[in-house]
Amino acid sequence: LLLRAAASRNRPPGRPQRPEMVPMRLSAFDALPSPRVLKTHAPVSHLLSRGGDGTPAPARYIVVTRNPLDACASCYYHAWHPQSSGWPFDAHALAWLDGRGNGAFGAQGTWFDFYSGWHAEAARFPPSPSGLGASAVAPAVLWLHYEALLRDPAREARAIALFLGLDATDTALIARVVAGSSFASMRE
């Protein structure tokens, strides 16, 4: 019954559509000041700007992936709290694997669709070894793993800084980024 209820909706049961989850119009995106930073769980097929051949707009894309078991468990405990609604984890996992129990992917596909779509773009548009500097003339995708961010946040922050054309040797900047992105800091 829970699986059927989830399948009949574009989002998980009992969860209203939040304003930040409503798709952005291109005119609203164009009105944002540059440089624009957007955070999304959207699959690559839902990017705002793509060429006629499906090529993403010339921008820098940072994709953080997570192993599927951890992503599923995170959705169970944190996304829309199915455990609070009485969903057993195995029912949630089946719905999540099928793309029906995850508010982040929902009607947009599964975690596997998200992963394979972005992975293909990362292979097609790898970052330049020297970083991109101030402007991007072609798309570039930096592929990161959540587990690596936890294991060595300073190394990953340096990779992001290089990718964004910032000074990756600025130890004070890297230390501030690591401190500011810790769980303790984000809880505050």
PDB file of N, CA, C and O in Angstrom, residues 22-90:
ATOM      1  N   VAL A  22      10.440  23.872  -6.451  1.00  0.00           N
ATOM      2  CA  VAL A  22       9.713  24.177  -7.676  1.00  0.00           C
ATOM      3  C   VAL A  22      10.733  24.492  -8.763  1.00  0.00           C
ATOM      4  O   VAL A  22      11.684  25.245  -8.527  1.00  0.00           O
ATOM      5  N   PRO A  23      10.597  23.914  -9.941  1.00  0.00           N
ATOM      6  CA  PRO A  23      11.570  24.194 -11.001  1.00  0.00           C
ATOM      7  C   PRO A  23      11.693  25.687 -11.276  1.00  0.00           C
ATOM      8  O   PRO A  23      10.714  26.428 -11.274  1.00  0.00           O
ATOM      9  N   MET A  24      12.935  26.122 -11.490  1.00  0.00           N
ATOM     10  CA  MET A  24      13.220  27.536 -11.731  1.00  0.00           C
ATOM     11  C   MET A  24      13.033  27.858 -13.216  1.00  0.00           C
ATOM     12  O   MET A  24      13.461  27.104 -14.072  1.00  0.00           O
ATOM     13  N   ARG A  25      12.397  28.972 -13.481  1.00  0.00           N
ATOM     14  CA  ARG A  25      12.253  29.431 -14.868  1.00  0.00           C
ATOM     15  C   ARG A  25      13.591  29.998 -15.334  1.00  0.00           C
ATOM     16  O   ARG A  25      14.349  30.560 -14.544  1.00  0.00           O
ATOM     17  N   LEU A  26      13.863  29.880 -16.616  1.00  0.00           N
ATOM     18  CA  LEU A  26      15.107  30.376 -17.172  1.00  0.00           C
ATOM     19  C   LEU A  26      15.255  31.877 -16.934  1.00  0.00           C
ATOM     20  O   LEU A  26      16.335  32.361 -16.631  1.00  0.00           O
ATOM     21  N   SER A  27      14.157  32.625 -17.008  1.00  0.00           N
ATOM     22  CA  SER A  27      14.224  34.074 -16.778  1.00  0.00           C
ATOM     23  C   SER A  27      14.667  34.377 -15.341  1.00  0.00           C
ATOM     24  O   SER A  27      15.417  35.333 -15.107  1.00  0.00           O
ATOM     25  N   ALA A  28      14.219  33.582 -14.367  1.00  0.00           N
ATOM     26  CA  ALA A  28      14.631  33.780 -12.975  1.00  0.00           C
ATOM     27  C   ALA A  28      16.110  33.454 -12.809  1.00  0.00           C
ATOM     28  O   ALA A  28      16.838  34.152 -12.102  1.00  0.00           O
ATOM     29  N   PHE A  29      16.556  32.405 -13.475  1.00  0.00           N
ATOM     30  CA  PHE A  29      17.965  32.038 -13.424  1.00  0.00           C
ATOM     31  C   PHE A  29      18.823  33.148 -14.044  1.00  0.00           C
ATOM     32  O   PHE A  29      19.824  33.559 -13.480  1.00  0.00           O
ATOM     33  N   ASP A  30      18.416  33.638 -15.204  1.00  0.00           N
ATOM     34  CA  ASP A  30      19.162  34.692 -15.885  1.00  0.00           C
ATOM     35  C   ASP A  30      19.237  35.962 -15.047  1.00  0.00           C
ATOM     36  O   ASP A  30      20.179  36.744 -15.184  1.00  0.00           O
ATOM     37  N   ALA A  31      18.244  36.200 -14.184  1.00  0.00           N
ATOM     38  CA  ALA A  31      18.219  37.400 -13.354  1.00  0.00           C
ATOM     39  C   ALA A  31      19.162  37.306 -12.149  1.00  0.00           C
ATOM     40  O   ALA A  31      19.448  38.318 -11.517  1.00  0.00           O
ATOM     41  N   LEU A  32      19.662  36.116 -11.833  1.00  0.00           N
ATOM     42  CA  LEU A  32      20.584  35.966 -10.704  1.00  0.00           C
ATOM     43  C   LEU A  32      21.911  36.629 -11.033  1.00  0.00           C
ATOM     44  O   LEU A  32      22.372  36.580 -12.177  1.00  0.00           O
ATOM     45  N   PRO A  33      22.547  37.268 -10.041  1.00  0.00           N
ATOM     46  CA  PRO A  33      23.854  37.883 -10.307  1.00  0.00           C
ATOM     47  C   PRO A  33      24.906  36.806 -10.579  1.00  0.00           C
ATOM     48  O   PRO A  33      24.813  35.687 -10.098  1.00  0.00           O
ATOM     49  N   SER A  34      25.905  37.179 -11.359  1.00  0.00           N
ATOM     50  CA  SER A  34      26.997  36.263 -11.688  1.00  0.00           C
ATOM     51  C   SER A  34      28.160  36.532 -10.736  1.00  0.00           C
ATOM     52  O   SER A  34      28.372  37.685 -10.350  1.00  0.00           O
ATOM     53  N   PRO A  35      28.916  35.567 -10.313  1.00  0.00           N
ATOM     54  CA  PRO A  35      28.773  34.155 -10.658  1.00  0.00           C
ATOM     55  C   PRO A  35      27.639  33.518  -9.871  1.00  0.00           C
ATOM     56  O   PRO A  35      27.387  33.867  -8.723  1.00  0.00           O
ATOM     57  N   ARG A  36      26.950  32.606 -10.503  1.00  0.00           N
ATOM     58  CA  ARG A  36      25.802  31.941  -9.889  1.00  0.00           C
ATOM     59  C   ARG A  36      26.249  30.620  -9.265  1.00  0.00           C
ATOM     60  O   ARG A  36      27.013  29.884  -9.858  1.00  0.00           O
ATOM     61  N   VAL A  37      25.729  30.363  -8.084  1.00  0.00           N
ATOM     62  CA  VAL A  37      25.987  29.093  -7.425  1.00  0.00           C
ATOM     63  C   VAL A  37      24.630  28.481  -7.132  1.00  0.00           C
ATOM     64  O   VAL A  37      23.812  29.090  -6.442  1.00  0.00           O
ATOM     65  N   LEU A  38      24.395  27.331  -7.676  1.00  0.00           N
ATOM     66  CA  LEU A  38      23.137  26.626  -7.439  1.00  0.00           C
ATOM     67  C   LEU A  38      23.435  25.265  -6.861  1.00  0.00           C
ATOM     68  O   LEU A  38      24.340  24.572  -7.323  1.00  0.00           O
ATOM     69  N   LYS A  39      22.672  24.870  -5.870  1.00  0.00           N
ATOM     70  CA  LYS A  39      22.782  23.547  -5.277  1.00  0.00           C
ATOM     71  C   LYS A  39      21.532  22.788  -5.654  1.00  0.00           C
ATOM     72  O   LYS A  39      20.422  23.294  -5.508  1.00  0.00           O
ATOM     73  N   THR A  40      21.697  21.586  -6.180  1.00  0.00           N
ATOM     74  CA  THR A  40      20.543  20.820  -6.616  1.00  0.00           C
ATOM     75  C   THR A  40      20.809  19.333  -6.474  1.00  0.00           C
ATOM     76  O   THR A  40      21.960  18.908  -6.377  1.00  0.00           O
ATOM     77  N   HIS A  41      19.749  18.571  -6.449  1.00  0.00           N
ATOM     78  CA  HIS A  41      19.825  17.118  -6.539  1.00  0.00           C
ATOM     79  C   HIS A  41      19.353  16.661  -7.915  1.00  0.00           C
ATOM     80  O   HIS A  41      19.088  15.492  -8.126  1.00  0.00           O
ATOM     81  N   ALA A  42      19.223  17.597  -8.823  1.00  0.00           N
ATOM     82  CA  ALA A  42      18.637  17.296 -10.131  1.00  0.00           C
ATOM     83  C   ALA A  42      19.539  16.394 -10.970  1.00  0.00           C
ATOM     84  O   ALA A  42      20.757  16.531 -10.951  1.00  0.00           O
ATOM     85  N   PRO A  43      18.909  15.510 -11.737  1.00  0.00           N
ATOM     86  CA  PRO A  43      19.692  14.728 -12.690  1.00  0.00           C
ATOM     87  C   PRO A  43      20.177  15.639 -13.816  1.00  0.00           C
ATOM     88  O   PRO A  43      19.623  16.727 -14.035  1.00  0.00           O
ATOM     89  N   VAL A  44      21.205  15.215 -14.505  1.00  0.00           N
ATOM     90  CA  VAL A  44      21.790  16.034 -15.563  1.00  0.00           C
ATOM     91  C   VAL A  44      20.756  16.372 -16.636  1.00  0.00           C
ATOM     92  O   VAL A  44      20.818  17.438 -17.247  1.00  0.00           O
ATOM     93  N   SER A  45      19.785  15.517 -16.833  1.00  0.00           N
ATOM     94  CA  SER A  45      18.750  15.775 -17.850  1.00  0.00           C
ATOM     95  C   SER A  45      17.858  16.955 -17.488  1.00  0.00           C
ATOM     96  O   SER A  45      17.127  17.456 -18.328  1.00  0.00           O
ATOM     97  N   HIS A  46      17.912  17.435 -16.237  1.00  0.00           N
ATOM     98  CA  HIS A  46      17.067  18.544 -15.795  1.00  0.00           C
ATOM     99  C   HIS A  46      17.819  19.872 -15.698  1.00  0.00           C
ATOM    100  O   HIS A  46      17.334  20.804 -15.076  1.00  0.00           O
ATOM    101  N   LEU A  47      18.999  19.958 -16.298  1.00  0.00           N
ATOM    102  CA  LEU A  47      19.723  21.219 -16.269  1.00  0.00           C
ATOM    103  C   LEU A  47      18.943  22.281 -17.014  1.00  0.00           C
ATOM    104  O   LEU A  47      18.272  21.990 -18.003  1.00  0.00           O
ATOM    105  N   LEU A  48      19.067  23.523 -16.580  1.00  0.00           N
ATOM    106  CA  LEU A  48      18.344  24.622 -17.214  1.00  0.00           C
ATOM    107  C   LEU A  48      18.805  24.871 -18.645  1.00  0.00           C
ATOM    108  O   LEU A  48      18.010  25.145 -19.515  1.00  0.00           O
ATOM    109  N   SER A  49      20.094  24.828 -18.860  1.00  0.00           N
ATOM    110  CA  SER A  49      20.621  25.247 -20.151  1.00  0.00           C
ATOM    111  C   SER A  49      21.443  24.123 -20.776  1.00  0.00           C
ATOM    112  O   SER A  49      22.437  23.686 -20.212  1.00  0.00           O
ATOM    113  N   ARG A  50      20.993  23.671 -21.933  1.00  0.00           N
ATOM    114  CA  ARG A  50      21.693  22.622 -22.661  1.00  0.00           C
ATOM    115  C   ARG A  50      21.691  22.997 -24.128  1.00  0.00           C
ATOM    116  O   ARG A  50      20.744  23.595 -24.631  1.00  0.00           O
ATOM    117  N   GLY A  51      22.767  22.629 -24.808  1.00  0.00           N
ATOM    118  CA  GLY A  51      22.822  22.860 -26.245  1.00  0.00           C
ATOM    119  C   GLY A  51      21.882  21.916 -26.969  1.00  0.00           C
ATOM    120  O   GLY A  51      21.316  20.985 -26.378  1.00  0.00           O
ATOM    121  N   GLY A  52      21.717  22.130 -28.267  1.00  0.00           N
ATOM    122  CA  GLY A  52      20.848  21.277 -29.067  1.00  0.00           C
ATOM    123  C   GLY A  52      21.266  19.816 -29.046  1.00  0.00           C
ATOM    124  O   GLY A  52      20.445  18.911 -29.181  1.00  0.00           O
ATOM    125  N   ASP A  53      22.558  19.569 -28.827  1.00  0.00           N
ATOM    126  CA  ASP A  53      23.047  18.191 -28.756  1.00  0.00           C
ATOM    127  C   ASP A  53      23.006  17.633 -27.340  1.00  0.00           C
ATOM    128  O   ASP A  53      23.494  16.545 -27.075  1.00  0.00           O
ATOM    129  N   GLY A  54      22.421  18.389 -26.400  1.00  0.00           N
ATOM    130  CA  GLY A  54      22.322  17.932 -25.015  1.00  0.00           C
ATOM    131  C   GLY A  54      23.514  18.301 -24.163  1.00  0.00           C
ATOM    132  O   GLY A  54      23.568  17.966 -22.994  1.00  0.00           O
ATOM    133  N   THR A  55      24.499  18.996 -24.732  1.00  0.00           N
ATOM    134  CA  THR A  55      25.678  19.402 -23.977  1.00  0.00           C
ATOM    135  C   THR A  55      25.287  20.426 -22.914  1.00  0.00           C
ATOM    136  O   THR A  55      24.605  21.395 -23.221  1.00  0.00           O
ATOM    137  N   PRO A  56      25.736  20.217 -21.676  1.00  0.00           N
ATOM    138  CA  PRO A  56      25.444  21.206 -20.637  1.00  0.00           C
ATOM    139  C   PRO A  56      26.057  22.560 -20.977  1.00  0.00           C
ATOM    140  O   PRO A  56      27.036  22.654 -21.716  1.00  0.00           O
ATOM    141  N   ALA A  57      25.469  23.602 -20.411  1.00  0.00           N
ATOM    142  CA  ALA A  57      25.980  24.956 -20.606  1.00  0.00           C
ATOM    143  C   ALA A  57      27.425  25.040 -20.132  1.00  0.00           C
ATOM    144  O   ALA A  57      27.838  24.283 -19.250  1.00  0.00           O
ATOM    145  N   PRO A  58      28.206  25.966 -20.710  1.00  0.00           N
ATOM    146  CA  PRO A  58      29.590  26.122 -20.255  1.00  0.00           C
ATOM    147  C   PRO A  58      29.615  26.671 -18.830  1.00  0.00           C
ATOM    148  O   PRO A  58      29.427  27.858 -18.602  1.00  0.00           O
ATOM    149  N   ALA A  59      29.776  25.767 -17.904  1.00  0.00           N
ATOM    150  CA  ALA A  59      29.790  26.110 -16.485  1.00  0.00           C
ATOM    151  C   ALA A  59      30.620  25.062 -15.764  1.00  0.00           C
ATOM    152  O   ALA A  59      31.007  24.050 -16.335  1.00  0.00           O
ATOM    153  N   ARG A  60      30.834  25.302 -14.503  1.00  0.00           N
ATOM    154  CA  ARG A  60      31.535  24.338 -13.660  1.00  0.00           C
ATOM    155  C   ARG A  60      30.504  23.622 -12.808  1.00  0.00           C
ATOM    156  O   ARG A  60      29.723  24.261 -12.116  1.00  0.00           O
ATOM    157  N   TYR A  61      30.514  22.312 -12.875  1.00  0.00           N
ATOM    158  CA  TYR A  61      29.568  21.474 -12.151  1.00  0.00           C
ATOM    159  C   TYR A  61      30.349  20.629 -11.159  1.00  0.00           C
ATOM    160  O   TYR A  61      31.276  19.929 -11.538  1.00  0.00           O
ATOM    161  N   ILE A  62      29.962  20.707  -9.893  1.00  0.00           N
ATOM    162  CA  ILE A  62      30.569  19.863  -8.869  1.00  0.00           C
ATOM    163  C   ILE A  62      29.516  18.838  -8.472  1.00  0.00           C
ATOM    164  O   ILE A  62      28.434  19.202  -8.012  1.00  0.00           O
ATOM    165  N   VAL A  63      29.836  17.579  -8.675  1.00  0.00           N
ATOM    166  CA  VAL A  63      28.898  16.498  -8.376  1.00  0.00           C
ATOM    167  C   VAL A  63      29.472  15.706  -7.209  1.00  0.00           C
ATOM    168  O   VAL A  63      30.594  15.212  -7.278  1.00  0.00           O
ATOM    169  N   VAL A  64      28.701  15.602  -6.139  1.00  0.00           N
ATOM    170  CA  VAL A  64      29.106  14.804  -4.984  1.00  0.00           C
ATOM    171  C   VAL A  64      28.218  13.571  -4.959  1.00  0.00           C
ATOM    172  O   VAL A  64      26.997  13.684  -4.886  1.00  0.00           O
ATOM    173  N   THR A  65      28.849  12.422  -5.045  1.00  0.00           N
ATOM    174  CA  THR A  65      28.103  11.171  -5.022  1.00  0.00           C
ATOM    175  C   THR A  65      28.286  10.494  -3.671  1.00  0.00           C
ATOM    176  O   THR A  65      29.193  10.828  -2.910  1.00  0.00           O
ATOM    177  N   ARG A  66      27.413   9.568  -3.422  1.00  0.00           N
ATOM    178  CA  ARG A  66      27.443   8.821  -2.167  1.00  0.00           C
ATOM    179  C   ARG A  66      27.058   7.395  -2.486  1.00  0.00           C
ATOM    180  O   ARG A  66      26.246   7.164  -3.382  1.00  0.00           O
ATOM    181  N   ASN A  67      27.631   6.430  -1.760  1.00  0.00           N
ATOM    182  CA  ASN A  67      27.273   5.058  -2.094  1.00  0.00           C
ATOM    183  C   ASN A  67      25.774   4.866  -1.875  1.00  0.00           C
ATOM    184  O   ASN A  67      25.166   5.523  -1.037  1.00  0.00           O
ATOM    185  N   PRO A  68      25.146   4.010  -2.678  1.00  0.00           N
ATOM    186  CA  PRO A  68      23.679   3.938  -2.656  1.00  0.00           C
ATOM    187  C   PRO A  68      23.079   3.520  -1.323  1.00  0.00           C
ATOM    188  O   PRO A  68      22.013   4.022  -0.962  1.00  0.00           O
ATOM    189  N   LEU A  69      23.724   2.646  -0.573  1.00  0.00           N
ATOM    190  CA  LEU A  69      23.153   2.257   0.722  1.00  0.00           C
ATOM    191  C   LEU A  69      23.103   3.463   1.659  1.00  0.00           C
ATOM    192  O   LEU A  69      22.087   3.709   2.313  1.00  0.00           O
ATOM    193  N   ASP A  70      24.188   4.231   1.721  1.00  0.00           N
ATOM    194  CA  ASP A  70      24.196   5.420   2.577  1.00  0.00           C
ATOM    195  C   ASP A  70      23.194   6.462   2.095  1.00  0.00           C
ATOM    196  O   ASP A  70      22.541   7.126   2.898  1.00  0.00           O
ATOM    197  N   ALA A  71      23.076   6.634   0.772  1.00  0.00           N
ATOM    198  CA  ALA A  71      22.109   7.597   0.231  1.00  0.00           C
ATOM    199  C   ALA A  71      20.683   7.182   0.587  1.00  0.00           C
ATOM    200  O   ALA A  71      19.865   8.006   0.992  1.00  0.00           O
ATOM    201  N   CYS A  72      20.399   5.896   0.473  1.00  0.00           N
ATOM    202  CA  CYS A  72      19.067   5.380   0.809  1.00  0.00           C
ATOM    203  C   CYS A  72      18.786   5.574   2.306  1.00  0.00           C
ATOM    204  O   CYS A  72      17.712   6.040   2.681  1.00  0.00           O
ATOM    205  N   ALA A  73      19.762   5.226   3.140  1.00  0.00           N
ATOM    206  CA  ALA A  73      19.578   5.379   4.588  1.00  0.00           C
ATOM    207  C   ALA A  73      19.416   6.852   4.954  1.00  0.00           C
ATOM    208  O   ALA A  73      18.592   7.199   5.809  1.00  0.00           O
ATOM    209  N   SER A  74      20.173   7.727   4.309  1.00  0.00           N
ATOM    210  CA  SER A  74      20.049   9.163   4.576  1.00  0.00           C
ATOM    211  C   SER A  74      18.639   9.649   4.245  1.00  0.00           C
ATOM    212  O   SER A  74      18.040  10.411   5.011  1.00  0.00           O
ATOM    213  N   CYS A  75      18.112   9.207   3.115  1.00  0.00           N
ATOM    214  CA  CYS A  75      16.743   9.590   2.750  1.00  0.00           C
ATOM    215  C   CYS A  75      15.734   9.049   3.760  1.00  0.00           C
ATOM    216  O   CYS A  75      14.749   9.702   4.060  1.00  0.00           O
ATOM    217  N   TYR A  76      16.000   7.874   4.286  1.00  0.00           N
ATOM    218  CA  TYR A  76      15.086   7.253   5.251  1.00  0.00           C
ATOM    219  C   TYR A  76      15.027   8.057   6.545  1.00  0.00           C
ATOM    220  O   TYR A  76      13.962   8.259   7.116  1.00  0.00           O
ATOM    221  N   TYR A  77      16.191   8.545   7.002  1.00  0.00           N
ATOM    222  CA  TYR A  77      16.239   9.237   8.287  1.00  0.00           C
ATOM    223  C   TYR A  77      16.178  10.763   8.187  1.00  0.00           C
ATOM    224  O   TYR A  77      15.858  11.427   9.155  1.00  0.00           O
ATOM    225  N   HIS A  78      16.511  11.331   7.027  1.00  0.00           N
ATOM    226  CA  HIS A  78      16.656  12.780   6.990  1.00  0.00           C
ATOM    227  C   HIS A  78      15.843  13.493   5.918  1.00  0.00           C
ATOM    228  O   HIS A  78      15.516  14.645   6.093  1.00  0.00           O
ATOM    229  N   ALA A  79      15.591  12.864   4.800  1.00  0.00           N
ATOM    230  CA  ALA A  79      14.975  13.593   3.683  1.00  0.00           C
ATOM    231  C   ALA A  79      13.538  13.984   4.010  1.00  0.00           C
ATOM    232  O   ALA A  79      13.240  15.142   4.240  1.00  0.00           O
ATOM    233  N   TRP A  80      12.653  13.039   4.025  1.00  0.00           N
ATOM    234  CA  TRP A  80      11.258  13.359   4.362  1.00  0.00           C
ATOM    235  C   TRP A  80      10.757  12.472   5.493  1.00  0.00           C
ATOM    236  O   TRP A  80       9.583  12.341   5.718  1.00  0.00           O
ATOM    237  N   HIS A  81      11.675  11.854   6.209  1.00  0.00           N
ATOM    238  CA  HIS A  81      11.423  11.103   7.434  1.00  0.00           C
ATOM    239  C   HIS A  81      10.392   9.969   7.294  1.00  0.00           C
ATOM    240  O   HIS A  81       9.414   9.931   8.042  1.00  0.00           O
ATOM    241  N   PRO A  82      10.574   9.054   6.334  1.00  0.00           N
ATOM    242  CA  PRO A  82       9.603   7.966   6.214  1.00  0.00           C
ATOM    243  C   PRO A  82       9.540   7.086   7.460  1.00  0.00           C
ATOM    244  O   PRO A  82       8.499   6.505   7.756  1.00  0.00           O
ATOM    245  N   GLN A  83      10.638   7.011   8.229  1.00  0.00           N
ATOM    246  CA  GLN A  83      10.590   6.200   9.454  1.00  0.00           C
ATOM    247  C   GLN A  83       9.592   6.787  10.433  1.00  0.00           C
ATOM    248  O   GLN A  83       8.926   6.074  11.154  1.00  0.00           O
ATOM    249  N   SER A  84       9.423   8.112  10.438  1.00  0.00           N
ATOM    250  CA  SER A  84       8.453   8.758  11.325  1.00  0.00           C
ATOM    251  C   SER A  84       7.023   8.469  10.899  1.00  0.00           C
ATOM    252  O   SER A  84       6.099   8.590  11.696  1.00  0.00           O
ATOM    253  N   SER A  85       6.844   8.125   9.627  1.00  0.00           N
ATOM    254  CA  SER A  85       5.511   7.802   9.111  1.00  0.00           C
ATOM    255  C   SER A  85       5.198   6.322   9.210  1.00  0.00           C
ATOM    256  O   SER A  85       4.175   5.874   8.715  1.00  0.00           O
ATOM    257  N   GLY A  86       6.117   5.565   9.814  1.00  0.00           N
ATOM    258  CA  GLY A  86       5.877   4.146  10.013  1.00  0.00           C
ATOM    259  C   GLY A  86       6.384   3.237   8.905  1.00  0.00           C
ATOM    260  O   GLY A  86       6.117   2.038   8.929  1.00  0.00           O
ATOM    261  N   TRP A  87       7.096   3.787   7.942  1.00  0.00           N
ATOM    262  CA  TRP A  87       7.640   2.936   6.882  1.00  0.00           C
ATOM    263  C   TRP A  87       8.724   2.045   7.469  1.00  0.00           C
ATOM    264  O   TRP A  87       9.669   2.542   8.083  1.00  0.00           O
ATOM    265  N   PRO A  88       8.661   0.745   7.253  1.00  0.00           N
ATOM    266  CA  PRO A  88       9.810  -0.100   7.602  1.00  0.00           C
ATOM    267  C   PRO A  88      10.928   0.173   6.584  1.00  0.00           C
ATOM    268  O   PRO A  88      10.661   0.542   5.431  1.00  0.00           O
ATOM    269  N   PHE A  89      12.174   0.027   7.000  1.00  0.00           N
ATOM    270  CA  PHE A  89      13.283   0.361   6.123  1.00  0.00           C
ATOM    271  C   PHE A  89      13.247  -0.456   4.832  1.00  0.00           C
ATOM    272  O   PHE A  89      13.535   0.079   3.754  1.00  0.00           O
ATOM    273  N   ASP A  90      12.888  -1.729   4.898  1.00  0.00           N
ATOM    274  CA  ASP A  90      12.900  -2.549   3.673  1.00  0.00           C
ATOM    275  C   ASP A  90      11.871  -2.040   2.658  1.00  0.00           C
ATOM    276  O   ASP A  90      12.135  -2.029   1.452  1.00  0.00           O
TER     277      ASP A  90
END
